[in-house]
Short mmCIF file of C-alpha atoms in Angstrom, two decimals:
data_model
loop_
_atom_site.label_atom_id
_atom_site.label_comp_id
_atom_site.label_asym_id
_atom_site.label_seq_id
_atom_site.Cartn_x
_atom_site.Cartn_y
_atom_site.Cartn_z
CA MET U 1 -73.94 -102.48 134.34
CA PHE U 2 -74.52 -105.15 136.93
CA GLU U 3 -78.11 -105.36 138.08
CA THR U 4 -78.53 -106.70 141.61
CA GLN U 5 -81.45 -108.41 143.05
CA SER U 6 -82.65 -105.13 144.56
CA GLY U 7 -82.81 -103.79 141.12
CA ARG U 8 -79.86 -101.45 141.66
CA ALA U 9 -77.55 -101.19 138.88
CA ILE U 10 -73.76 -101.22 139.73
CA SER U 11 -71.36 -99.88 137.19
CA ALA U 12 -69.14 -102.68 136.33
CA GLY U 13 -66.69 -101.25 134.10
CA GLY U 14 -66.41 -104.52 132.41
CA PRO U 15 -68.58 -107.38 131.21
CA THR U 16 -72.19 -107.58 132.46
CA LEU U 17 -73.07 -110.51 134.76
CA VAL U 18 -76.31 -111.77 133.79
CA ALA U 19 -78.34 -114.93 134.53
CA VAL U 20 -77.47 -117.54 131.89
CA THR U 21 -80.26 -119.77 130.66
CA GLU U 22 -79.54 -123.50 130.24
CA PRO U 23 -79.45 -123.65 126.41
CA ALA U 24 -77.09 -120.72 126.36
CA ALA U 25 -75.03 -122.22 128.99
CA ALA U 26 -74.66 -125.48 127.12
CA ALA U 27 -73.15 -123.53 124.20
CA ALA U 28 -70.90 -121.48 126.38
CA GLY U 29 -69.84 -124.46 128.38
CA THR U 30 -69.68 -122.23 131.51
CA GLU U 31 -72.94 -122.92 133.52
CA ILE U 32 -73.13 -125.21 136.28
CA PRO U 33 -74.45 -128.47 134.93
CA PRO U 34 -78.07 -129.55 135.51
CA GLN U 35 -77.02 -132.17 138.06
CA VAL U 36 -76.13 -129.50 140.48
CA PRO U 37 -79.08 -129.01 142.83
CA PRO U 38 -80.78 -125.64 142.67
CA PRO U 39 -79.57 -123.46 145.51
CA VAL U 40 -81.74 -122.67 148.63
CA PRO U 41 -83.39 -119.23 147.78
CA PRO U 42 -81.23 -116.54 149.09
CA GLN U 43 -83.89 -114.38 150.65
CA VAL U 44 -83.25 -113.80 154.44
CA PRO U 45 -86.35 -114.08 156.72
CA PRO U 46 -86.63 -111.40 159.39
CA GLN U 47 -84.66 -111.80 162.54
CA GLY U 48 -86.06 -114.31 164.90
CA ASN U 49 -88.29 -116.06 162.09
CA ARG U 50 -87.87 -119.77 162.94
CA ALA U 51 -88.12 -122.59 160.41
CA PRO U 52 -90.16 -125.61 161.54
CA ALA U 53 -88.41 -128.54 163.25
CA THR U 54 -87.61 -131.46 160.95
CA GLY U 55 -87.38 -134.43 163.52
CA GLY U 56 -83.82 -133.91 164.50
CA PRO U 57 -81.47 -131.07 165.51
CA GLY U 58 -82.20 -128.21 163.40
CA ALA U 59 -83.81 -124.88 163.20
CA GLY U 60 -86.80 -124.35 165.53
CA SER U 61 -85.62 -127.21 167.76
CA VAL U 62 -82.60 -125.51 169.47
CA VAL U 63 -82.00 -122.30 171.38
CA PRO U 64 -79.07 -120.59 169.60
CA GLU U 65 -78.37 -118.13 172.44
CA GLY U 66 -77.84 -120.96 174.94
CA ILE U 67 -75.43 -122.85 172.59
CA LEU U 68 -73.32 -119.65 171.93
CA ARG U 69 -73.30 -119.05 175.53
CA ARG U 70 -72.02 -122.39 176.43
CA GLN U 71 -69.46 -122.16 173.72
CA ALA U 72 -68.02 -118.94 175.17
CA GLN U 73 -67.81 -120.64 178.51
CA ARG U 74 -66.29 -123.88 177.46
CA GLU U 75 -64.10 -123.27 174.42
CA SER U 76 -60.63 -121.65 174.16
CA ALA U 77 -59.94 -117.94 173.90
CA ALA U 78 -58.28 -118.66 170.69
CA ARG U 79 -61.51 -119.49 168.86
CA THR U 80 -61.82 -117.08 165.86
CA TYR U 81 -64.70 -117.35 163.32
CA ALA U 82 -67.06 -117.95 166.28
CA ARG U 83 -66.39 -114.37 167.64
CA SER U 84 -67.05 -112.64 164.51
CA LEU U 85 -69.86 -114.87 163.15
CA PRO U 86 -72.13 -115.50 166.27
CA ILE U 87 -74.42 -117.96 164.31
CA VAL U 88 -75.46 -121.59 165.11
CA PRO U 89 -75.66 -123.42 161.76
CA VAL U 90 -77.85 -126.40 161.73
CA ARG U 91 -78.47 -127.07 158.06
CA ALA U 92 -76.66 -126.13 154.76
CA ARG U 93 -76.62 -126.78 151.05
CA GLY U 94 -74.53 -125.24 148.36
CA LEU U 95 -73.89 -121.62 149.04
CA THR U 96 -76.63 -121.37 151.77
CA ILE U 97 -76.34 -122.00 155.55
CA GLU U 98 -79.60 -122.00 157.92
CA GLY U 99 -79.09 -120.98 161.44
CA ALA U 100 -80.94 -122.32 164.40
CA ASP U 101 -82.86 -119.05 164.52
CA GLY U 102 -84.36 -119.76 161.10
CA ARG U 103 -82.17 -117.18 159.23
CA ARG U 104 -80.51 -118.06 156.14
CA TYR U 105 -77.08 -116.92 155.05
CA LEU U 106 -75.16 -116.80 151.87
CA ASP U 107 -71.76 -118.44 152.73
CA CYS U 108 -68.83 -116.74 151.06
CA LEU U 109 -66.26 -117.96 153.61
CA SER U 110 -66.80 -121.60 152.49
CA GLY U 111 -64.92 -123.27 155.31
CA ALA U 112 -61.98 -120.78 154.58
CA GLY U 113 -61.99 -122.05 150.95
CA THR U 114 -62.39 -125.75 151.89
CA LEU U 115 -65.88 -126.36 150.28
CA ALA U 116 -65.17 -126.15 146.49
CA LEU U 117 -68.64 -127.44 145.89
CA GLY U 118 -70.27 -125.83 148.57
CA HIS U 119 -72.16 -127.41 151.55
CA ASN U 120 -73.27 -131.05 151.21
CA HIS U 121 -72.99 -131.49 147.46
CA PRO U 122 -74.68 -134.59 146.40
CA VAL U 123 -71.62 -136.22 144.78
CA VAL U 124 -69.88 -135.71 148.06
CA LEU U 125 -72.54 -137.09 150.22
CA GLU U 126 -72.95 -140.17 147.73
CA ALA U 127 -69.24 -140.81 147.92
CA ILE U 128 -69.14 -140.69 151.92
CA ARG U 129 -72.22 -143.02 152.06
CA GLY U 130 -70.59 -145.29 149.55
CA VAL U 131 -67.75 -145.96 151.83
CA LEU U 132 -70.04 -146.26 154.91
CA ASP U 133 -72.39 -148.68 153.36
CA SER U 134 -69.39 -150.88 151.81
CA GLY U 135 -68.09 -151.95 155.16
CA ALA U 136 -64.59 -150.73 154.61
CA PRO U 137 -62.45 -149.75 157.27
CA LEU U 138 -62.48 -146.12 158.20
CA HIS U 139 -59.02 -146.09 159.78
CA VAL U 140 -56.09 -147.82 157.96
CA LEU U 141 -52.86 -145.58 158.78
CA ASP U 142 -51.14 -145.62 155.52
CA LEU U 143 -52.05 -148.95 154.12
CA ALA U 144 -53.11 -149.31 150.51
CA THR U 145 -56.93 -149.34 149.93
CA PRO U 146 -59.04 -148.97 146.79
CA VAL U 147 -60.36 -145.62 148.10
CA LYS U 148 -56.88 -144.23 148.48
CA ASP U 149 -55.77 -145.69 144.96
CA ALA U 150 -58.78 -144.02 143.40
CA PHE U 151 -57.86 -140.66 145.22
CA THR U 152 -54.29 -140.78 144.13
CA THR U 153 -55.16 -141.67 140.58
CA GLU U 154 -57.54 -138.74 140.34
CA LEU U 155 -55.29 -136.32 141.95
CA PHE U 156 -52.31 -137.28 139.68
CA ALA U 157 -54.72 -136.97 136.55
CA ASN U 158 -55.09 -133.30 137.73
CA LEU U 159 -51.59 -132.25 138.52
CA PRO U 160 -49.39 -130.24 136.18
CA PRO U 161 -48.26 -132.97 133.65
CA ALA U 162 -44.63 -132.38 134.12
CA LEU U 163 -45.04 -132.97 137.82
CA ALA U 164 -47.33 -135.91 137.60
CA ALA U 165 -44.96 -137.95 135.29
CA ASP U 166 -42.38 -137.97 138.00
CA ALA U 167 -44.16 -137.48 141.20
CA ARG U 168 -44.43 -138.99 144.85
CA ILE U 169 -47.14 -138.33 147.22
CA GLN U 170 -46.94 -138.10 151.06
CA PHE U 171 -50.04 -138.45 153.05
CA CYS U 172 -49.80 -136.14 156.12
CA GLY U 173 -51.85 -135.15 159.06
CA PRO U 174 -55.39 -133.84 158.49
CA ALA U 175 -54.58 -130.01 158.22
CA GLY U 176 -52.80 -127.93 155.72
CA THR U 177 -50.21 -126.82 158.25
CA ASP U 178 -49.03 -130.65 158.78
CA ALA U 179 -48.39 -130.73 154.96
CA VAL U 180 -46.34 -127.51 155.15
CA GLU U 181 -44.37 -129.06 157.87
CA ALA U 182 -43.75 -132.15 155.89
CA ALA U 183 -42.66 -130.16 152.81
CA LEU U 184 -40.28 -128.11 154.94
CA LYS U 185 -38.92 -131.46 156.49
CA LEU U 186 -38.58 -132.97 153.06
CA VAL U 187 -36.47 -130.27 151.37
CA ARG U 188 -34.25 -129.86 154.36
CA THR U 189 -33.73 -133.68 154.31
CA ALA U 190 -32.99 -133.83 150.57
CA THR U 191 -30.81 -130.85 150.32
CA GLY U 192 -28.95 -131.22 153.68
CA ARG U 193 -29.54 -127.58 154.10
CA SER U 194 -31.70 -125.78 156.76
CA GLY U 195 -32.46 -122.35 155.59
CA LEU U 196 -35.83 -121.25 153.95
CA LEU U 197 -36.88 -118.43 151.70
CA ALA U 198 -40.37 -117.10 152.44
CA PHE U 199 -42.41 -113.89 151.66
CA THR U 200 -43.73 -110.96 153.51
CA GLY U 201 -47.50 -111.37 154.07
CA ALA U 202 -47.31 -115.06 153.75
CA TYR U 203 -49.54 -117.54 155.85
CA HIS U 204 -48.69 -121.15 155.91
CA GLY U 205 -50.45 -122.37 158.96
CA MET U 206 -50.41 -122.44 162.72
CA SER U 207 -47.82 -125.11 163.72
CA ALA U 208 -44.36 -123.97 164.65
CA GLY U 209 -42.48 -124.48 161.45
CA ALA U 210 -45.44 -123.08 159.26
CA LEU U 211 -45.50 -120.05 161.51
CA ASP U 212 -41.78 -119.51 161.22
CA ALA U 213 -42.40 -119.23 157.37
CA SER U 214 -45.42 -116.87 157.79
CA GLY U 215 -45.50 -113.19 157.77
CA GLY U 216 -46.52 -112.94 161.39
CA ALA U 217 -43.57 -114.88 162.83
CA PRO U 218 -42.65 -113.49 166.22
CA GLU U 219 -38.99 -114.63 165.63
CA VAL U 220 -37.26 -114.32 162.42
CA ARG U 221 -35.75 -117.85 161.53
CA VAL U 222 -36.28 -117.50 157.72
CA THR U 223 -35.07 -115.07 154.97
CA ARG U 224 -38.07 -112.69 154.12
CA LEU U 225 -38.42 -111.64 150.49
CA PRO U 226 -40.64 -108.76 149.17
CA TYR U 227 -43.99 -110.18 147.69
CA PRO U 228 -45.16 -107.95 144.95
CA GLN U 229 -48.37 -105.83 145.20
CA ASP U 230 -49.76 -102.73 143.77
CA LEU U 231 -51.55 -100.66 146.47
CA ARG U 232 -48.74 -101.19 149.03
CA CYS U 233 -45.79 -101.86 146.98
CA PRO U 234 -42.61 -102.09 149.15
CA PHE U 235 -40.64 -100.29 146.52
CA GLY U 236 -43.33 -97.67 145.86
CA VAL U 237 -43.94 -98.32 142.20
CA GLY U 238 -46.30 -101.31 141.99
CA GLY U 239 -47.32 -103.03 138.76
CA PRO U 240 -44.74 -104.91 136.47
CA GLU U 241 -41.89 -102.60 137.58
CA GLY U 242 -42.45 -103.43 141.37
CA ALA U 243 -42.56 -107.15 140.51
CA GLU U 244 -39.33 -106.88 138.68
CA LEU U 245 -37.61 -105.21 141.50
CA SER U 246 -38.93 -107.85 143.78
CA ALA U 247 -37.35 -110.49 141.57
CA ARG U 248 -34.05 -108.40 141.22
CA TRP U 249 -33.82 -108.20 145.02
CA THR U 250 -34.28 -111.79 145.52
CA GLU U 251 -31.66 -112.72 143.02
CA ASN U 252 -29.17 -110.33 144.31
CA LEU U 253 -29.59 -111.46 147.86
CA LEU U 254 -28.97 -115.08 146.92
CA ASP U 255 -25.95 -114.20 144.83
CA ASP U 256 -24.31 -111.68 147.15
CA PRO U 257 -21.47 -113.46 149.11
CA LYS U 258 -21.91 -111.04 151.75
CA GLY U 259 -25.68 -110.93 151.75
CA GLY U 260 -25.93 -113.00 154.95
CA VAL U 261 -28.08 -115.72 153.31
CA PRO U 262 -26.50 -119.23 152.98
CA ALA U 263 -27.81 -121.66 150.28
CA PRO U 264 -31.43 -122.33 151.40
CA ALA U 265 -33.22 -125.63 151.50
CA GLY U 266 -36.09 -124.22 149.60
CA MET U 267 -38.40 -121.41 148.77
CA ILE U 268 -42.14 -121.57 149.71
CA VAL U 269 -44.58 -119.29 148.04
CA GLU U 270 -48.45 -118.91 147.61
CA PRO U 271 -49.71 -118.32 143.96
CA VAL U 272 -52.34 -116.03 145.74
CA GLN U 273 -51.60 -114.79 149.19
CA GLY U 274 -54.95 -115.29 150.93
CA GLU U 275 -54.55 -114.29 154.58
CA GLY U 276 -52.02 -111.82 153.45
CA GLY U 277 -54.90 -109.81 151.66
CA VAL U 278 -55.92 -111.71 148.45
CA LEU U 279 -52.65 -110.85 146.55
CA PRO U 280 -52.22 -112.73 143.35
CA ALA U 281 -48.69 -113.30 142.33
CA PRO U 282 -47.95 -111.65 138.87
CA ASP U 283 -47.41 -114.57 136.42
CA ALA U 284 -44.01 -113.17 135.11
CA TRP U 285 -42.77 -112.82 138.74
CA LEU U 286 -43.72 -116.30 139.69
CA ARG U 287 -41.95 -117.55 136.49
CA ARG U 288 -38.73 -115.46 137.62
CA MET U 289 -38.90 -117.27 141.05
CA ARG U 290 -38.97 -120.62 139.35
CA GLU U 291 -35.90 -119.53 137.13
CA ILE U 292 -34.16 -118.28 140.15
CA THR U 293 -34.62 -121.32 142.19
CA GLU U 294 -34.11 -123.88 139.39
CA ALA U 295 -30.80 -122.20 138.49
CA ARG U 296 -29.51 -122.31 142.09
CA GLY U 297 -30.69 -125.84 142.84
CA ILE U 298 -33.21 -124.52 145.40
CA PRO U 299 -36.42 -126.61 145.61
CA LEU U 300 -39.58 -124.49 144.97
CA ILE U 301 -42.56 -125.23 147.14
CA ALA U 302 -45.95 -124.08 146.10
CA ASP U 303 -48.45 -123.73 148.97
CA GLU U 304 -51.73 -124.54 147.08
CA VAL U 305 -53.71 -125.16 150.31
CA GLN U 306 -56.26 -122.35 149.43
CA THR U 307 -55.52 -121.78 145.87
CA GLY U 308 -55.97 -125.42 144.69
CA VAL U 309 -58.77 -127.22 142.90
CA GLY U 310 -60.22 -124.63 140.76
CA ARG U 311 -60.35 -121.63 143.28
CA THR U 312 -58.25 -119.22 141.19
CA GLY U 313 -59.81 -119.98 137.78
CA ALA U 314 -57.16 -122.76 136.97
CA PHE U 315 -57.04 -126.12 138.59
CA TRP U 316 -53.80 -125.03 140.48
CA GLY U 317 -52.78 -121.43 141.22
CA VAL U 318 -49.34 -122.09 139.50
CA ASP U 319 -51.13 -123.02 136.25
CA HIS U 320 -51.62 -119.39 135.39
CA ALA U 321 -47.83 -118.85 135.10
CA GLY U 322 -47.08 -122.25 133.59
CA VAL U 323 -44.88 -122.87 136.44
CA VAL U 324 -44.10 -126.53 137.75
CA PRO U 325 -42.83 -126.37 141.28
CA ASP U 326 -40.78 -129.24 142.98
CA VAL U 327 -43.27 -129.67 145.93
CA MET U 328 -46.99 -128.86 146.01
CA VAL U 329 -48.76 -128.56 149.40
CA LEU U 330 -52.33 -129.48 149.19
CA SER U 331 -55.31 -129.53 151.76
CA LYS U 332 -58.66 -127.91 152.11
CA ALA U 333 -60.74 -128.66 148.95
CA ILE U 334 -58.84 -131.85 148.17
CA GLY U 335 -60.77 -133.53 151.05
CA GLY U 336 -64.21 -132.59 149.60
CA SER U 337 -65.07 -130.84 153.03
CA LEU U 338 -63.39 -133.46 155.13
CA PRO U 339 -59.74 -133.31 156.69
CA LEU U 340 -57.20 -134.24 154.25
CA ALA U 341 -53.67 -132.99 153.59
CA VAL U 342 -50.88 -134.30 151.16
CA ILE U 343 -47.64 -133.13 149.65
CA VAL U 344 -46.70 -134.11 146.10
CA TYR U 345 -43.10 -133.70 144.99
CA ARG U 346 -40.55 -134.72 142.46
CA ALA U 347 -39.15 -138.23 142.95
CA ALA U 348 -35.59 -136.97 143.21
CA LEU U 349 -36.57 -135.59 146.59
CA ASP U 350 -37.89 -138.70 147.99
CA VAL U 351 -35.01 -139.53 150.26
CA TRP U 352 -36.94 -140.35 153.37
CA THR U 353 -36.49 -143.60 155.37
CA PRO U 354 -39.43 -145.59 156.39
CA GLY U 355 -41.14 -143.72 159.19
CA ALA U 356 -39.13 -140.42 158.83
CA HIS U 357 -42.59 -138.65 158.43
CA ALA U 358 -45.88 -140.40 159.72
CA GLY U 359 -49.18 -139.43 161.19
CA THR U 360 -51.84 -141.57 162.81
CA PHE U 361 -54.73 -139.87 160.81
CA ARG U 362 -53.17 -139.83 157.31
CA GLY U 363 -55.41 -142.49 156.06
CA ASN U 364 -58.77 -140.76 156.20
CA GLN U 365 -60.84 -142.96 153.90
CA LEU U 366 -64.05 -140.75 154.07
CA ALA U 367 -62.14 -137.70 153.17
CA MET U 368 -60.17 -139.37 150.22
CA ALA U 369 -63.73 -140.67 148.88
CA ALA U 370 -65.05 -137.15 149.15
CA GLY U 371 -61.86 -135.74 147.77
CA THR U 372 -62.02 -137.96 144.66
CA ALA U 373 -65.64 -137.07 144.04
CA THR U 374 -64.73 -133.42 144.30
CA LEU U 375 -61.78 -133.35 142.00
CA ALA U 376 -63.47 -135.40 139.51
CA PHE U 377 -66.53 -133.09 139.55
CA VAL U 378 -64.45 -129.93 139.12
CA ARG U 379 -62.50 -131.41 136.34
CA GLU U 380 -65.42 -132.99 134.44
CA ASN U 381 -67.66 -129.90 134.82
CA ARG U 382 -64.92 -127.28 133.96
CA LEU U 383 -65.56 -125.53 137.20
CA ALA U 384 -62.15 -123.81 137.28
CA GLU U 385 -63.11 -122.18 133.84
CA ARG U 386 -66.45 -121.20 135.33
CA ALA U 387 -64.69 -119.71 138.31
CA ALA U 388 -62.48 -117.70 135.97
CA VAL U 389 -65.39 -116.33 133.96
CA LEU U 390 -67.60 -115.47 136.99
CA GLY U 391 -64.75 -114.16 139.08
CA GLU U 392 -63.74 -111.45 136.36
CA ARG U 393 -67.35 -110.41 136.17
CA MET U 394 -67.54 -110.01 140.00
CA LEU U 395 -64.19 -108.12 140.08
CA ALA U 396 -65.43 -105.89 137.42
CA ALA U 397 -68.75 -105.06 139.31
CA LEU U 398 -66.73 -104.51 142.36
CA GLN U 399 -64.30 -102.14 140.72
CA GLY U 400 -67.27 -100.16 139.42
CA LEU U 401 -68.49 -100.23 142.90
CA ALA U 402 -65.25 -98.77 144.03
CA CYS U 403 -65.74 -95.63 141.81
CA SER U 404 -68.52 -94.38 143.98
CA HIS U 405 -67.18 -95.35 147.37
CA PRO U 406 -63.69 -93.83 148.19
CA CYS U 407 -63.31 -96.06 151.14
CA ILE U 408 -62.56 -99.03 148.78
CA GLY U 409 -58.97 -98.62 148.26
CA ASP U 410 -58.38 -101.60 145.96
CA VAL U 411 -60.33 -104.64 144.58
CA ARG U 412 -58.19 -107.63 143.53
CA GLY U 413 -58.21 -111.42 143.17
CA ARG U 414 -58.23 -114.29 140.98
CA GLY U 415 -61.10 -116.40 140.01
CA LEU U 416 -63.50 -116.83 143.18
CA MET U 417 -61.00 -115.64 145.43
CA ILE U 418 -61.54 -112.07 145.83
CA GLY U 419 -60.52 -109.27 148.11
CA VAL U 420 -61.93 -105.75 148.77
CA GLU U 421 -59.45 -103.45 150.79
CA LEU U 422 -61.10 -100.74 152.80
CA VAL U 423 -59.05 -97.58 153.54
CA ASP U 424 -59.37 -94.10 155.09
CA PRO U 425 -60.37 -92.02 152.08
CA ASP U 426 -58.43 -89.05 153.35
CA THR U 427 -55.15 -90.94 154.11
CA GLY U 428 -55.27 -94.14 152.33
CA ALA U 429 -54.31 -95.94 155.43
CA ALA U 430 -55.94 -99.45 156.07
CA ALA U 431 -59.30 -99.19 157.86
CA PRO U 432 -59.74 -102.26 160.00
CA ALA U 433 -62.64 -100.86 162.04
CA LEU U 434 -64.55 -100.04 158.74
CA ALA U 435 -63.92 -103.53 157.47
CA ALA U 436 -65.14 -105.14 160.69
CA THR U 437 -68.36 -103.17 160.43
CA VAL U 438 -68.78 -104.09 156.82
CA ARG U 439 -68.46 -107.69 157.99
CA GLN U 440 -71.24 -107.17 160.64
CA GLU U 441 -73.51 -105.37 158.15
CA CYS U 442 -72.95 -108.15 155.79
CA LEU U 443 -74.05 -110.62 158.40
CA ASP U 444 -76.94 -108.57 159.22
CA ARG U 445 -78.01 -108.84 155.55
CA GLY U 446 -77.53 -112.66 155.33
CA LEU U 447 -74.09 -112.57 153.96
CA ILE U 448 -71.08 -114.35 155.53
CA VAL U 449 -67.74 -112.86 154.81
CA GLU U 450 -64.37 -112.76 156.53
CA LEU U 451 -61.41 -110.34 156.80
CA GLY U 452 -57.74 -110.71 155.93
CA GLY U 453 -54.80 -108.62 155.01
CA ARG U 454 -51.91 -107.00 156.92
CA HIS U 455 -54.25 -104.96 159.11
CA GLY U 456 -57.40 -106.96 158.95
CA ALA U 457 -58.88 -104.54 156.49
CA VAL U 458 -59.46 -106.62 153.40
CA VAL U 459 -63.12 -108.18 152.98
CA ARG U 460 -62.67 -111.54 151.41
CA LEU U 461 -65.10 -113.58 149.29
CA LEU U 462 -64.49 -117.34 148.93
CA PRO U 463 -67.70 -118.65 147.33
CA PRO U 464 -68.12 -122.13 146.21
CA LEU U 465 -67.19 -122.81 142.62
CA THR U 466 -70.94 -123.95 142.09
CA LEU U 467 -71.89 -120.24 142.46
CA THR U 468 -74.67 -119.21 139.99
CA ASP U 469 -74.94 -115.99 138.25
CA GLU U 470 -78.14 -115.38 140.43
CA GLN U 471 -76.16 -116.05 143.65
CA ALA U 472 -73.27 -113.90 142.58
CA ALA U 473 -75.72 -110.95 142.09
CA ALA U 474 -77.22 -111.51 145.59
CA VAL U 475 -73.84 -111.48 147.12
CA LEU U 476 -72.86 -108.31 145.41
CA ASP U 477 -76.10 -106.74 146.21
CA ARG U 478 -75.74 -107.30 149.94
CA LEU U 479 -72.12 -106.15 150.03
CA ALA U 480 -73.06 -103.03 148.08
CA ASP U 481 -75.76 -102.33 150.77
CA ALA U 482 -73.35 -103.12 153.66
CA ILE U 483 -70.42 -100.86 152.68
CA PRO U 484 -72.42 -97.43 152.76
CA ALA U 485 -74.15 -98.66 155.86
CA ALA U 486 -70.95 -99.32 157.58
CA VAL U 487 -69.56 -95.87 156.62
CA ARG U 488 -72.64 -94.25 158.16
CA ARG U 489 -72.01 -96.19 161.54
CA THR U 490 -68.54 -95.44 161.59
CA HIS U 491 -68.66 -91.79 161.25
#
């Protein structure tokens, strides 16, 4: 049983999630170390309860309604999170955000997975202040600096050893989509080929090339391959059999002289599809993709933008399957909350001429310092292992919750990358309207979540890796309250 903060017990169907005391945690090696600051208490004050002003812009000193109104008037119609999460954050620490209206929220969006250590972690702030106080230049293009050298050294220390031993790194523009573009350009340049293999449901970014490789591309310029999943398996079987059929389809398509697929420049895959609905790639299937590409001289690109730095319960998503890709695309958490994106790849692919791929903001010194601190903290404190343990317990609790809520069609994920797919209990069809209502009910209860999946019907949880047992209980408690409340509102 899982006892939430409200005292309600949720049948977990698995190990019990309990608060871990410091001595027990030390023995188990899974508790957040004592240098992590205690979280802001998760209680949510009543709507409109204002915190006192603290001498600067913050809760109690601004009017959130005016800020939201001006944002709607001035910003692009393309804005996204601001529509579904109409809050004005003014302070944050760890899991908790405080809005200008004084309300506190548990943030299970974490900058779309960027905040591995949560908001304003002390080691990140110390690293940033260290650069600012040193007088070091903040903008250096791609010049060598001690800050960059430290970041690269720490990153290479955490890469799969077989890749790190023979790797090159390319610093890209500040966003993950920039790194995806670099990876696609790299393999096309190295192979002299132009085609690309990608997967249904994929999401690789918002720039033109990244969108072409994503599942929602309006024009088909790449070959789409089936990505295995259980609830909506394209072959109607799911499980290991569905994954095997997916691999067999891929192999047959590449070897069929009349298949219409010329030798591609590369294959790009997410170890866990995030925007696609939190779909973990089965380990055996991912190993098959590695075997298929290696045997045919096709570079394998692992998009680890969201799965990297401990998110899935291993330092990298590919580590679960023991796969070593030819190219890794890295962003989000590697910048320690600041913009940073790189690709790391085998030296044999490094055929670019000077200036063949560049970018003005590829030398972000503050992000490199913050990233070094984050990578080291995750490694030294075994936060990936912690994410694996806590993630399994949360998944078990949510699967138990699904037993009493027929609108929960599936619970899945890996580590602290969790998805709950909501469905019509009568038809099994995706229920995006219900999911949107659950998101709003969560927000009303002081819990920030976002949606994903093919139809926007998957509630996604991406809490920081510093999540405590007590905070996990609070998150599940609020979600468990929000789901039946949303069902009542939509019926």
